[in-house]
């Protein structure tokens, strides 16, 4: 893996981690954002399952 991608991935992970910490520090203030993220995660899992079934991939 090129060094650039490792740095990018590390930076992206850190950015996401900091965003999550901010949201969880004040859950009442960010309730709508937290709920939207939960819905997005649920949707992603459903779509992933469909894609795996379409390609006949079993885990």
CSV table of N, CA, C and O in Angstrom, one decimal:
chain,number,residue,atom,x,y,z
A,1,UNK,N,0.9,-1.2,0.0
A,1,UNK,CA,0.0,0.0,0.0
A,1,UNK,C,0.9,1.2,0.0
A,1,UNK,O,1.8,1.4,0.8
A,2,UNK,N,0.7,2.2,-0.9
A,2,UNK,CA,1.5,3.4,-0.9
A,2,UNK,C,1.4,4.2,0.4
A,2,UNK,O,0.3,4.2,1.0
A,3,UNK,N,2.4,4.9,0.7
A,3,UNK,CA,2.4,5.7,1.9
A,3,UNK,C,1.3,6.7,1.9
A,3,UNK,O,0.7,6.9,2.9
A,4,UNK,N,1.0,7.3,0.8
A,4,UNK,CA,0.0,8.3,0.6
A,4,UNK,C,-1.3,7.7,1.1
A,4,UNK,O,-2.1,8.4,1.9
A,5,UNK,N,-1.7,6.5,0.7
A,5,UNK,CA,-3.0,5.9,1.1
A,5,UNK,C,-3.0,5.6,2.6
A,5,UNK,O,-4.0,5.8,3.2
A,6,UNK,N,-1.9,5.2,3.1
A,6,UNK,CA,-1.9,5.0,4.6
A,6,UNK,C,-2.1,6.2,5.3
A,6,UNK,O,-2.9,6.3,6.3
A,7,UNK,N,-1.5,7.3,4.9
A,7,UNK,CA,-1.7,8.6,5.6
A,7,UNK,C,-3.1,9.1,5.4
A,7,UNK,O,-3.8,9.5,6.4
A,8,UNK,N,-3.7,8.9,4.2
A,8,UNK,CA,-5.0,9.4,3.9
A,8,UNK,C,-6.0,8.6,4.8
A,8,UNK,O,-6.9,9.1,5.4
A,9,UNK,N,-5.8,7.3,4.8
A,9,UNK,CA,-6.7,6.4,5.6
A,9,UNK,C,-6.6,6.8,7.1
A,9,UNK,O,-7.6,6.9,7.8
A,10,UNK,N,-5.4,7.0,7.6
A,10,UNK,CA,-5.2,7.3,9.0
A,10,UNK,C,-5.9,8.7,9.3
A,10,UNK,O,-6.5,8.8,10.3
A,11,UNK,N,-5.7,9.6,8.4
A,11,UNK,CA,-6.3,10.9,8.6
A,11,UNK,C,-7.8,10.9,8.6
A,11,UNK,O,-8.5,11.5,9.4
A,12,UNK,N,-8.4,10.1,7.6
A,12,UNK,CA,-9.8,9.9,7.5
A,12,UNK,C,-10.4,9.2,8.8
A,12,UNK,O,-11.4,9.6,9.3
A,13,UNK,N,-9.7,8.2,9.2
A,13,UNK,CA,-10.1,7.5,10.5
A,13,UNK,C,-10.1,8.5,11.7
A,13,UNK,O,-11.1,8.5,12.4
A,14,UNK,N,-9.1,9.2,11.8
A,14,UNK,CA,-9.0,10.2,12.9
A,14,UNK,C,-10.1,11.2,12.8
A,14,UNK,O,-10.7,11.6,13.8
A,15,UNK,N,-10.4,11.7,11.6
A,15,UNK,CA,-11.4,12.7,11.4
A,15,UNK,C,-12.8,12.1,11.8
A,15,UNK,O,-13.6,12.8,12.5
A,16,UNK,N,-13.1,10.9,11.4
A,16,UNK,CA,-14.3,10.2,11.7
A,16,UNK,C,-14.4,10.0,13.3
A,16,UNK,O,-15.5,10.2,13.9
A,17,UNK,N,-13.3,9.6,13.9
A,17,UNK,CA,-13.3,9.4,15.3
A,17,UNK,C,-13.6,10.7,16.1
A,17,UNK,O,-14.4,10.7,17.0
A,18,UNK,N,-13.0,11.8,15.6
A,18,UNK,CA,-13.2,13.0,16.3
A,18,UNK,C,-14.7,13.5,16.1
A,18,UNK,O,-15.3,14.0,17.0
A,19,UNK,N,-15.3,13.2,15.0
A,19,UNK,CA,-16.7,13.6,14.7
A,19,UNK,C,-17.6,12.8,15.7
A,19,UNK,O,-18.5,13.3,16.3
A,20,UNK,N,-17.3,11.5,15.8
A,20,UNK,CA,-18.1,10.6,16.7
A,20,UNK,C,-17.9,11.1,18.1
A,20,UNK,O,-18.9,11.2,18.9
A,21,UNK,N,-16.7,11.4,18.6
A,21,UNK,CA,-16.5,11.9,19.9
A,21,UNK,C,-17.4,13.2,20.2
A,21,UNK,O,-18.0,13.3,21.2
A,22,UNK,N,-17.4,14.1,19.2
A,22,UNK,CA,-18.1,15.3,19.3
A,22,UNK,C,-19.6,15.0,19.5
A,22,UNK,O,-20.3,15.6,20.3
A,23,UNK,N,-20.1,14.1,18.6
A,23,UNK,CA,-21.6,13.8,18.7
A,23,UNK,C,-21.9,13.2,20.0
A,23,UNK,O,-23.0,13.5,20.6
A,24,UNK,N,-21.1,12.2,20.5
A,24,UNK,CA,-21.4,11.5,21.7
A,24,UNK,C,-21.2,12.4,23.0
A,24,UNK,O,-21.8,12.1,24.0
A,25,UNK,N,-20.4,13.4,22.9
A,25,UNK,CA,-20.2,14.3,24.0
A,25,UNK,C,-21.4,15.0,24.4
A,25,UNK,O,-21.7,15.3,25.6
A,26,UNK,N,-22.3,15.3,23.4
A,26,UNK,CA,-23.5,16.1,23.6
A,26,UNK,C,-24.6,15.4,22.9
A,26,UNK,O,-25.1,16.0,21.9
A,27,UNK,N,-25.1,14.2,23.3
A,27,UNK,CA,-26.1,13.5,22.5
A,27,UNK,C,-27.4,14.2,22.3
A,27,UNK,O,-28.0,14.1,21.3
A,28,UNK,N,-27.8,15.0,23.3
A,28,UNK,CA,-29.1,15.7,23.2
A,28,UNK,C,-29.0,16.8,22.1
A,28,UNK,O,-29.9,17.0,21.3
A,29,UNK,N,-27.9,17.5,22.1
A,29,UNK,CA,-27.7,18.6,21.1
A,29,UNK,C,-27.6,18.0,19.7
A,29,UNK,O,-28.1,18.6,18.7
A,30,UNK,N,-27.0,16.8,19.5
A,30,UNK,CA,-26.8,16.2,18.2
A,30,UNK,C,-27.7,15.0,17.9
A,30,UNK,O,-27.4,14.2,17.1
A,31,UNK,N,-28.9,15.0,18.6
A,31,UNK,CA,-29.8,13.9,18.5
A,31,UNK,C,-30.2,13.6,17.1
A,31,UNK,O,-30.2,12.4,16.6
A,32,UNK,N,-30.5,14.6,16.3
A,32,UNK,CA,-31.0,14.4,14.9
A,32,UNK,C,-29.8,13.9,14.1
A,32,UNK,O,-30.1,13.0,13.2
A,33,UNK,N,-28.6,14.3,14.3
A,33,UNK,CA,-27.5,13.8,13.5
A,33,UNK,C,-27.2,12.4,13.8
A,33,UNK,O,-26.9,11.6,12.9
A,34,UNK,N,-27.3,12.1,15.1
A,34,UNK,CA,-27.0,10.7,15.6
A,34,UNK,C,-28.1,9.7,15.0
A,34,UNK,O,-27.7,8.7,14.4
A,35,UNK,N,-29.3,10.1,15.0
A,35,UNK,CA,-30.4,9.3,14.4
A,35,UNK,C,-30.2,9.2,12.9
A,35,UNK,O,-30.5,8.1,12.4
A,36,UNK,N,-29.8,10.2,12.2
A,36,UNK,CA,-29.6,10.1,10.8
A,36,UNK,C,-28.4,9.1,10.5
A,36,UNK,O,-28.5,8.3,9.5
A,37,UNK,N,-27.4,9.2,11.3
A,37,UNK,CA,-26.3,8.3,11.1
A,37,UNK,C,-26.7,6.8,11.3
A,37,UNK,O,-26.4,5.9,10.5
A,38,UNK,N,-27.5,6.6,12.3
A,38,UNK,CA,-28.1,5.2,12.6
A,38,UNK,C,-28.9,4.7,11.4
A,38,UNK,O,-28.7,3.6,11.0
A,39,UNK,N,-29.7,5.6,10.8
A,39,UNK,CA,-30.5,5.2,9.6
A,39,UNK,C,-29.6,4.9,8.5
A,39,UNK,O,-29.8,3.9,7.7
A,40,UNK,N,-28.5,5.7,8.3
A,40,UNK,CA,-27.6,5.5,7.2
A,40,UNK,C,-26.9,4.1,7.3
A,40,UNK,O,-26.7,3.4,6.4
A,41,UNK,N,-26.5,3.8,8.6
A,41,UNK,CA,-25.8,2.5,8.8
A,41,UNK,C,-26.7,1.4,8.5
A,41,UNK,O,-26.3,0.4,7.9
A,42,UNK,N,-28.0,1.5,9.0
A,42,UNK,CA,-28.9,0.4,8.7
A,42,UNK,C,-29.2,0.2,7.2
A,42,UNK,O,-29.2,-0.9,6.7
A,43,UNK,N,-29.3,1.3,6.5
A,43,UNK,CA,-29.4,1.3,5.0
A,43,UNK,C,-28.2,0.6,4.3
A,43,UNK,O,-28.4,-0.2,3.4
A,44,UNK,N,-27.1,1.0,4.8
A,44,UNK,CA,-25.8,0.5,4.2
A,44,UNK,C,-25.8,-1.1,4.3
A,44,UNK,O,-25.5,-1.8,3.4
A,45,UNK,N,-26.2,-1.5,5.5
A,45,UNK,CA,-26.2,-3.0,5.8
A,45,UNK,C,-27.2,-3.7,4.9
A,45,UNK,O,-26.9,-4.8,4.4
A,46,UNK,N,-28.4,-3.1,4.7
A,46,UNK,CA,-29.4,-3.7,3.8
A,46,UNK,C,-28.9,-3.8,2.4
A,46,UNK,O,-29.0,-4.8,1.7
A,47,UNK,N,-28.3,-2.7,1.9
A,47,UNK,CA,-27.8,-2.7,0.6
A,47,UNK,C,-26.6,-3.6,0.4
A,47,UNK,O,-26.5,-4.3,-0.7
A,48,UNK,N,-25.8,-3.7,1.4
A,48,UNK,CA,-24.6,-4.7,1.3
A,48,UNK,C,-25.2,-6.1,1.2
A,48,UNK,O,-24.7,-6.9,0.4
A,49,UNK,N,-26.2,-6.4,2.0
A,49,UNK,CA,-26.7,-7.8,1.9
A,49,UNK,C,-27.3,-8.1,0.5
A,49,UNK,O,-27.1,-9.1,0.0
A,50,UNK,N,-28.0,-7.1,0.0
A,50,UNK,CA,-28.6,-7.3,-1.4
A,50,UNK,C,-27.5,-7.5,-2.4
A,50,UNK,O,-27.6,-8.4,-3.3
A,51,UNK,N,-26.4,-6.7,-2.3
A,51,UNK,CA,-25.3,-6.8,-3.2
A,51,UNK,C,-24.7,-8.2,-3.1
A,51,UNK,O,-24.3,-8.8,-4.1
A,52,UNK,N,-24.4,-8.7,-1.9
A,52,UNK,CA,-23.8,-10.0,-1.7
A,52,UNK,C,-24.7,-11.1,-2.3
A,52,UNK,O,-24.2,-12.0,-2.9
A,53,UNK,N,-26.0,-10.9,-2.1
A,53,UNK,CA,-27.0,-11.9,-2.6
A,53,UNK,C,-27.0,-11.9,-4.1
A,53,UNK,O,-27.0,-13.0,-4.8
A,54,UNK,N,-26.9,-10.7,-4.7
A,54,UNK,CA,-26.9,-10.6,-6.2
A,54,UNK,C,-25.7,-11.3,-6.8
A,54,UNK,O,-25.8,-11.9,-7.9
A,55,UNK,N,-24.6,-11.2,-6.1
A,55,UNK,CA,-23.3,-11.8,-6.6
A,55,UNK,C,-23.1,-13.2,-6.0
A,55,UNK,O,-22.0,-13.7,-6.2
A,56,UNK,N,-24.1,-13.7,-5.4
A,56,UNK,CA,-24.0,-15.1,-4.8
A,56,UNK,C,-22.7,-15.2,-3.9
A,56,UNK,O,-22.0,-16.2,-4.0
A,57,UNK,N,-22.5,-14.3,-3.1
A,57,UNK,CA,-21.4,-14.3,-2.1
A,57,UNK,C,-22.0,-14.6,-0.7
A,57,UNK,O,-22.9,-13.9,-0.3
A,58,UNK,N,-21.4,-15.6,-0.1
A,58,UNK,CA,-21.9,-16.0,1.3
A,58,UNK,C,-20.7,-15.8,2.2
A,58,UNK,O,-19.6,-16.1,1.9
A,59,UNK,N,-21.0,-15.3,3.4
A,59,UNK,CA,-20.0,-15.2,4.4
A,59,UNK,C,-20.1,-16.2,5.5
A,59,UNK,O,-21.1,-16.6,5.8
